[in-house]
């Protein structure tokens, strides 16, 4: 077993018996749908797009099941934002000064993150603890997992012990620690943005447990993409005692690093974290509510890096066909057929508008936090209405464009994947899009 640093970040990997997991939406993959088009409209149960008129739905459609759900009943719940949706807001604090609020734990900001090839022996940990300037050390389990082919590095921690190492704002966020106690995943904010993880969604670990992404927080540990509790870490097969945090005076960080490297030799990785290891804003974004039951966890937080549409005005076209074509102009390079395919898969062109059990809403099944960042006023009535096709369809084009859909090829595939974290969903959408291109030349 060994762990290495890739591209300047700590990447936890295992050489033998690695905990390589593929995270995918909970529940069975969706069954292929009949393709909607002029030739097979009757078979698909969807009217000709030229005759299907958009309409705003003010309330949920109660007669049809939601397109997405948590708890293993379908695809990943809701449209995934690319940021820390569901937050409690950014709280300040460097994790270096002051107390951690009412946590009862004295703050010990880490100065070094040590990653070992294998479990650090007790004697080695004691030797590190005995170095000059070292005031506290603690070991944690760790390992590498896979999220749709992308590496995700996790630490498994005892919440009561790890809380003192967290930035002040994170330590004070009780929802983070409750989530770990319940066996849920707390993702680092950077991983949420990179992978488009959806807070509140359940992801099935291949050959392991189903994990709920309950919260996101910035822990200030380079390359660490998330935390789980110790028991969850054991179920995932994470490696025991391979990560070590070291605390001491900020001014002695260099000396601490030199001493630790001398003790461990060239095999281990020693990453200095500096005086404010947690960053200048160790903000935690926890799911709303308490208790261990499944919920949406979407909250009201903002999604970073929203990109405004270049052109969002589409008016009020009389047919879905015209609406999809006009909305595609919001994203140069994006085919209208992709929007039409998503509209078909998500809500059957406004017939099943939800809300889903995860809170996804409207004809394009946006989560409210994602809509807050990417929604548009397509019909110029002064309101960005998640339930209105005239706003939701160009909003979907805006969201896809922000993730590179206008560039086509693999960028388009990844943008659709961000819409719903399932490669079978991507294949399904693109297949339906091809059928629309044939049906409406």
Short mmCIF file of C-alpha atoms in Angstrom, two decimals, residues 13-341:
data_model
loop_
_atom_site.label_atom_id
_atom_site.label_comp_id
_atom_site.label_asym_id
_atom_site.label_seq_id
_atom_site.Cartn_x
_atom_site.Cartn_y
_atom_site.Cartn_z
CA UNK A 13 -3.75 5.54 -3.38
CA UNK A 14 -3.28 1.90 -2.46
CA UNK A 15 -1.06 -0.49 -4.39
CA UNK A 16 -2.66 -3.72 -3.27
CA UNK A 17 -6.29 -4.24 -2.34
CA UNK A 18 -7.02 -0.62 -3.06
CA UNK A 19 -10.39 0.82 -2.18
CA UNK A 20 -11.21 1.69 -5.77
CA UNK A 21 -14.87 2.56 -5.95
CA UNK A 22 -17.09 4.01 -8.60
CA UNK A 23 -19.65 6.42 -7.25
CA UNK A 24 -22.86 6.47 -9.20
CA UNK A 25 -26.44 7.51 -8.52
CA UNK A 26 -28.25 5.28 -6.08
CA UNK A 27 -30.62 2.71 -7.44
CA UNK A 28 -30.89 0.94 -10.77
CA UNK A 29 -29.83 2.58 -14.00
CA UNK A 30 -32.80 4.06 -15.83
CA UNK A 31 -34.34 1.95 -18.52
CA UNK A 32 -33.94 3.30 -22.06
CA UNK A 33 -36.90 5.39 -23.16
CA UNK A 34 -38.56 5.39 -26.50
CA UNK A 35 -37.18 8.20 -28.62
CA UNK A 36 -39.53 11.09 -29.21
CA UNK A 37 -39.84 12.44 -32.73
CA UNK A 38 -42.34 12.81 -35.53
CA UNK A 39 -41.97 9.22 -36.67
CA UNK A 40 -42.29 7.58 -33.30
CA UNK A 41 -44.29 10.10 -31.27
CA UNK A 42 -47.10 7.68 -30.66
CA UNK A 43 -44.71 5.01 -29.45
CA UNK A 44 -42.97 7.48 -27.12
CA UNK A 45 -46.23 8.87 -25.83
CA UNK A 46 -45.10 12.43 -26.61
CA UNK A 47 -46.78 14.75 -29.06
CA UNK A 48 -45.00 16.24 -32.05
CA UNK A 49 -42.71 18.99 -30.76
CA UNK A 50 -44.17 21.32 -33.37
CA UNK A 51 -47.60 20.85 -31.85
CA UNK A 52 -46.61 20.61 -28.17
CA UNK A 53 -47.12 24.02 -26.61
CA UNK A 54 -45.00 25.17 -23.65
CA UNK A 55 -46.88 26.29 -20.60
CA UNK A 56 -45.93 27.51 -17.19
CA UNK A 57 -46.81 25.13 -14.38
CA UNK A 58 -47.41 27.07 -11.19
CA UNK A 59 -47.59 24.05 -8.94
CA UNK A 60 -46.20 20.56 -8.83
CA UNK A 61 -47.58 17.95 -11.18
CA UNK A 62 -49.18 15.51 -8.80
CA UNK A 63 -50.35 12.93 -11.29
CA UNK A 64 -46.92 11.72 -12.37
CA UNK A 65 -43.90 10.43 -10.45
CA UNK A 66 -40.86 12.65 -10.03
CA UNK A 67 -38.11 12.10 -12.53
CA UNK A 68 -35.38 11.87 -9.89
CA UNK A 69 -35.29 10.58 -6.38
CA UNK A 70 -32.90 9.78 -3.59
CA UNK A 71 -32.88 6.56 -1.60
CA UNK A 72 -32.19 4.38 -4.59
CA UNK A 73 -35.30 4.83 -6.64
CA UNK A 74 -33.77 6.34 -9.72
CA UNK A 75 -31.05 8.61 -10.99
CA UNK A 76 -29.16 11.03 -8.81
CA UNK A 77 -31.57 13.47 -7.28
CA UNK A 78 -31.87 16.76 -9.01
CA UNK A 79 -29.76 18.78 -11.37
CA UNK A 80 -26.28 19.03 -9.97
CA UNK A 81 -24.73 22.39 -9.36
CA UNK A 82 -20.99 22.81 -9.64
CA UNK A 83 -20.51 24.50 -6.31
CA UNK A 84 -21.26 24.31 -2.63
CA UNK A 85 -25.02 24.38 -3.01
CA UNK A 86 -26.95 23.98 0.17
CA UNK A 87 -24.74 26.09 2.36
CA UNK A 88 -25.18 27.96 5.55
CA UNK A 89 -23.18 30.84 4.19
CA UNK A 90 -19.49 31.66 4.43
CA UNK A 91 -18.29 32.13 7.94
CA UNK A 92 -14.93 33.72 8.53
CA UNK A 93 -12.10 32.52 10.67
CA UNK A 94 -8.66 31.14 9.95
CA UNK A 95 -8.83 28.26 12.37
CA UNK A 96 -5.78 29.71 14.11
CA UNK A 97 -7.02 32.21 16.63
CA UNK A 98 -9.80 32.13 19.13
CA UNK A 99 -11.91 29.19 20.16
CA UNK A 100 -14.04 26.86 18.11
CA UNK A 101 -17.25 28.17 19.56
CA UNK A 102 -19.20 25.86 21.83
CA UNK A 103 -17.44 22.70 20.67
CA UNK A 104 -15.43 22.22 23.84
CA UNK A 105 -12.30 21.40 21.79
CA UNK A 106 -9.16 23.52 21.90
CA UNK A 107 -8.23 24.52 18.35
CA UNK A 108 -5.02 22.96 17.07
CA UNK A 109 -4.52 24.16 13.49
CA UNK A 110 -2.39 21.63 11.62
CA UNK A 111 1.03 22.72 10.41
CA UNK A 112 1.88 19.52 8.56
CA UNK A 113 -0.08 16.85 6.73
CA UNK A 114 1.90 13.62 6.59
CA UNK A 115 0.97 10.84 4.19
CA UNK A 116 2.71 7.49 4.65
CA UNK A 117 3.13 4.53 2.33
CA UNK A 118 1.59 2.30 5.00
CA UNK A 119 0.27 2.45 8.54
CA UNK A 120 2.56 4.57 10.69
CA UNK A 121 3.82 2.47 13.62
CA UNK A 122 3.08 3.69 17.12
CA UNK A 123 6.79 4.18 17.81
CA UNK A 124 7.14 6.44 14.75
CA UNK A 125 4.21 8.54 15.86
CA UNK A 126 5.73 8.81 19.34
CA UNK A 127 9.07 9.86 17.83
CA UNK A 128 7.33 12.59 15.82
CA UNK A 129 5.43 13.72 18.90
CA UNK A 130 8.77 14.01 20.74
CA UNK A 131 10.31 16.39 18.20
CA UNK A 132 11.10 19.91 19.28
CA UNK A 133 8.20 22.31 18.64
CA UNK A 134 5.65 19.51 18.20
CA UNK A 135 2.68 20.08 20.45
CA UNK A 136 0.19 17.53 19.14
CA UNK A 137 -0.06 14.73 16.57
CA UNK A 138 -2.96 12.55 15.51
CA UNK A 139 -3.30 9.76 12.97
CA UNK A 140 -6.25 9.06 10.68
CA UNK A 141 -7.24 6.46 8.12
CA UNK A 142 -7.24 7.30 4.43
CA UNK A 143 -7.51 6.00 0.90
CA UNK A 144 -8.32 6.68 -2.73
CA UNK A 145 -11.76 6.21 -4.27
CA UNK A 146 -13.09 6.82 -7.76
CA UNK A 147 -15.98 9.07 -8.73
CA UNK A 148 -16.94 8.33 -12.33
CA UNK A 149 -13.31 7.77 -13.18
CA UNK A 150 -12.05 10.82 -11.28
CA UNK A 151 -9.92 10.36 -8.17
CA UNK A 152 -11.40 11.26 -4.80
CA UNK A 153 -9.19 11.14 -1.70
CA UNK A 154 -10.86 10.53 1.66
CA UNK A 155 -9.86 10.61 5.29
CA UNK A 156 -11.77 8.55 7.85
CA UNK A 157 -11.89 10.36 11.18
CA UNK A 158 -13.29 10.26 14.68
CA UNK A 159 -15.40 13.45 14.63
CA UNK A 160 -14.71 14.23 18.28
CA UNK A 161 -10.95 14.07 17.73
CA UNK A 162 -10.78 15.67 14.32
CA UNK A 163 -12.97 18.64 15.22
CA UNK A 164 -10.08 20.40 16.97
CA UNK A 165 -8.06 20.25 13.74
CA UNK A 166 -10.78 21.89 11.67
CA UNK A 167 -10.91 25.62 10.86
CA UNK A 168 -12.90 27.59 13.41
CA UNK A 169 -16.00 28.07 11.25
CA UNK A 170 -16.12 24.38 10.34
CA UNK A 171 -15.61 23.25 13.92
CA UNK A 172 -18.57 25.39 14.94
CA UNK A 173 -20.85 23.86 12.28
CA UNK A 174 -22.61 21.07 14.17
CA UNK A 175 -24.20 19.66 11.02
CA UNK A 176 -20.79 18.58 9.73
CA UNK A 177 -20.03 16.46 12.76
CA UNK A 178 -23.53 15.04 13.02
CA UNK A 179 -23.23 13.95 9.38
CA UNK A 180 -19.98 12.09 10.08
CA UNK A 181 -21.54 10.42 13.11
CA UNK A 182 -24.39 9.21 10.90
CA UNK A 183 -21.97 7.64 8.42
CA UNK A 184 -22.42 10.30 5.73
CA UNK A 185 -19.83 12.00 3.54
CA UNK A 186 -18.69 15.58 4.08
CA UNK A 187 -17.07 16.71 0.85
CA UNK A 188 -14.44 19.38 0.52
CA UNK A 189 -15.78 22.44 -1.30
CA UNK A 190 -13.20 22.09 -4.08
CA UNK A 191 -14.31 18.50 -4.75
CA UNK A 192 -17.95 19.59 -4.88
CA UNK A 193 -17.07 22.13 -7.56
CA UNK A 194 -14.76 19.81 -9.50
CA UNK A 195 -17.10 16.85 -9.58
CA UNK A 196 -20.45 18.63 -9.44
CA UNK A 197 -21.46 16.60 -6.39
CA UNK A 198 -25.02 17.21 -5.30
CA UNK A 199 -25.55 17.83 -1.61
CA UNK A 200 -28.24 15.58 -0.24
CA UNK A 201 -27.85 12.98 -3.00
CA UNK A 202 -27.08 9.33 -2.34
CA UNK A 203 -24.24 7.70 -4.28
CA UNK A 204 -23.76 3.95 -4.46
CA UNK A 205 -20.24 2.78 -3.77
CA UNK A 206 -19.36 -0.11 -6.04
CA UNK A 207 -19.16 -3.17 -3.82
CA UNK A 208 -19.72 -1.05 -0.73
CA UNK A 209 -22.20 1.16 1.08
CA UNK A 210 -24.39 3.88 -0.36
CA UNK A 211 -23.13 7.27 0.82
CA UNK A 212 -25.09 10.45 1.25
CA UNK A 213 -23.23 13.69 0.53
CA UNK A 214 -24.58 15.53 3.54
CA UNK A 215 -22.46 18.68 3.57
CA UNK A 216 -19.43 20.42 2.16
CA UNK A 217 -16.73 22.29 4.04
CA UNK A 218 -13.29 23.73 3.44
CA UNK A 219 -10.81 21.86 5.63
CA UNK A 220 -7.66 23.37 4.17
CA UNK A 221 -5.97 20.01 3.61
CA UNK A 222 -4.47 19.90 0.10
CA UNK A 223 -5.68 16.94 -1.90
CA UNK A 224 -8.15 15.70 0.72
CA UNK A 225 -11.51 15.66 -1.04
CA UNK A 226 -13.73 14.66 1.84
CA UNK A 227 -14.22 13.09 5.24
CA UNK A 228 -16.14 10.06 6.47
CA UNK A 229 -16.43 8.56 9.92
CA UNK A 230 -14.09 5.78 11.01
CA UNK A 231 -16.67 3.02 10.70
CA UNK A 232 -17.62 4.16 7.20
CA UNK A 233 -13.92 4.24 6.35
CA UNK A 234 -13.56 0.63 7.43
CA UNK A 235 -16.53 -0.35 5.29
CA UNK A 236 -14.88 1.41 2.35
CA UNK A 237 -11.59 -0.37 2.98
CA UNK A 238 -9.58 2.79 3.69
CA UNK A 239 -6.07 2.22 5.01
CA UNK A 240 -5.56 2.54 8.77
CA UNK A 241 -3.29 5.20 10.22
CA UNK A 242 -1.68 6.44 6.99
CA UNK A 243 -2.36 10.15 7.51
CA UNK A 244 -0.91 12.23 10.31
CA UNK A 245 -1.61 15.81 11.33
CA UNK A 246 1.06 17.71 13.26
CA UNK A 247 0.51 20.88 15.31
CA UNK A 248 3.06 23.34 16.59
CA UNK A 249 3.93 27.03 16.43
CA UNK A 250 3.32 28.58 13.04
CA UNK A 251 6.81 30.07 12.93
CA UNK A 252 8.31 26.60 13.40
CA UNK A 253 6.55 24.97 10.42
CA UNK A 254 9.75 24.62 8.39
CA UNK A 255 11.65 23.12 11.30
CA UNK A 256 8.78 20.73 12.00
CA UNK A 257 8.79 19.58 8.39
CA UNK A 258 12.53 18.97 8.38
CA UNK A 259 12.35 16.93 11.57
CA UNK A 260 9.47 14.79 10.35
CA UNK A 261 11.13 14.14 6.97
CA UNK A 262 14.32 13.03 8.71
CA UNK A 263 12.40 10.53 10.83
CA UNK A 264 10.27 9.11 8.02
CA UNK A 265 12.77 9.04 5.18
CA UNK A 266 12.01 9.53 1.48
CA UNK A 267 8.96 7.27 1.33
CA UNK A 268 6.46 9.53 3.09
CA UNK A 269 5.03 12.83 1.92
CA UNK A 270 5.15 15.84 4.23
CA UNK A 271 2.99 18.81 3.22
CA UNK A 272 3.39 22.11 5.10
CA UNK A 273 0.09 23.79 5.80
CA UNK A 274 1.22 27.13 7.19
CA UNK A 275 -0.18 29.40 9.85
CA UNK A 276 -3.75 29.33 8.57
CA UNK A 277 -4.11 25.78 7.39
CA UNK A 278 -7.85 26.15 7.07
CA UNK A 279 -7.65 29.12 4.73
CA UNK A 280 -9.15 32.49 5.43
CA UNK A 281 -12.70 31.25 5.37
CA UNK A 282 -13.13 27.71 6.66
CA UNK A 283 -16.78 27.82 5.78
CA UNK A 284 -18.94 24.78 6.27
CA UNK A 285 -21.99 24.19 4.15
CA UNK A 286 -24.18 21.70 5.95
CA UNK A 287 -27.47 20.26 4.87
CA UNK A 288 -30.61 21.76 6.29
CA UNK A 289 -32.39 19.99 9.11
CA UNK A 290 -31.28 17.48 11.71
CA UNK A 291 -31.53 13.79 12.28
CA UNK A 292 -30.51 10.87 10.15
CA UNK A 293 -33.30 10.67 7.66
CA UNK A 294 -32.74 11.30 4.01
CA UNK A 295 -33.36 14.83 2.83
CA UNK A 296 -32.51 17.04 -0.06
CA UNK A 297 -29.82 19.05 1.69
CA UNK A 298 -30.05 21.77 -0.90
CA UNK A 299 -30.54 24.69 1.48
CA UNK A 300 -30.16 28.20 0.17
CA UNK A 301 -26.42 28.52 -0.40
CA UNK A 302 -24.90 30.04 -3.49
CA UNK A 303 -23.15 28.23 -6.29
CA UNK A 304 -19.72 29.70 -7.10
CA UNK A 305 -18.61 30.78 -10.57
CA UNK A 306 -22.03 31.20 -12.19
CA UNK A 307 -21.69 32.38 -15.75
CA UNK A 308 -24.38 34.64 -17.13
CA UNK A 309 -25.95 33.76 -20.42
CA UNK A 310 -24.72 35.76 -23.40
CA UNK A 311 -28.27 35.99 -24.69
CA UNK A 312 -31.19 34.72 -22.67
CA UNK A 313 -34.25 36.31 -24.29
CA UNK A 314 -36.30 33.74 -26.17
CA UNK A 315 -39.76 35.28 -25.90
CA UNK A 316 -42.73 32.93 -25.71
CA UNK A 317 -42.59 30.58 -28.70
CA UNK A 318 -45.77 28.72 -29.53
CA UNK A 319 -44.16 25.28 -29.64
CA UNK A 320 -41.51 23.36 -27.77
CA UNK A 321 -39.63 22.85 -31.03
CA UNK A 322 -39.25 26.59 -31.52
CA UNK A 323 -38.47 27.11 -27.83
CA UNK A 324 -35.63 24.58 -27.86
CA UNK A 325 -34.20 26.10 -31.04
CA UNK A 326 -34.27 29.64 -29.68
CA UNK A 327 -32.90 28.59 -26.29
CA UNK A 328 -29.92 26.85 -27.92
CA UNK A 329 -28.81 30.27 -29.16
CA UNK A 330 -28.00 31.11 -25.53
CA UNK A 331 -25.02 28.77 -25.92
CA UNK A 332 -23.26 29.07 -29.30
CA UNK A 333 -22.27 25.61 -30.47
CA UNK A 334 -24.97 23.78 -28.50
CA UNK A 335 -27.50 21.87 -30.58
CA UNK A 336 -31.14 22.43 -29.74
CA UNK A 337 -31.59 18.67 -29.90
CA UNK A 338 -29.60 18.26 -26.67
CA UNK A 339 -31.97 20.61 -24.85
CA UNK A 340 -34.95 18.76 -26.32
CA UNK A 341 -33.50 15.43 -25.23
#
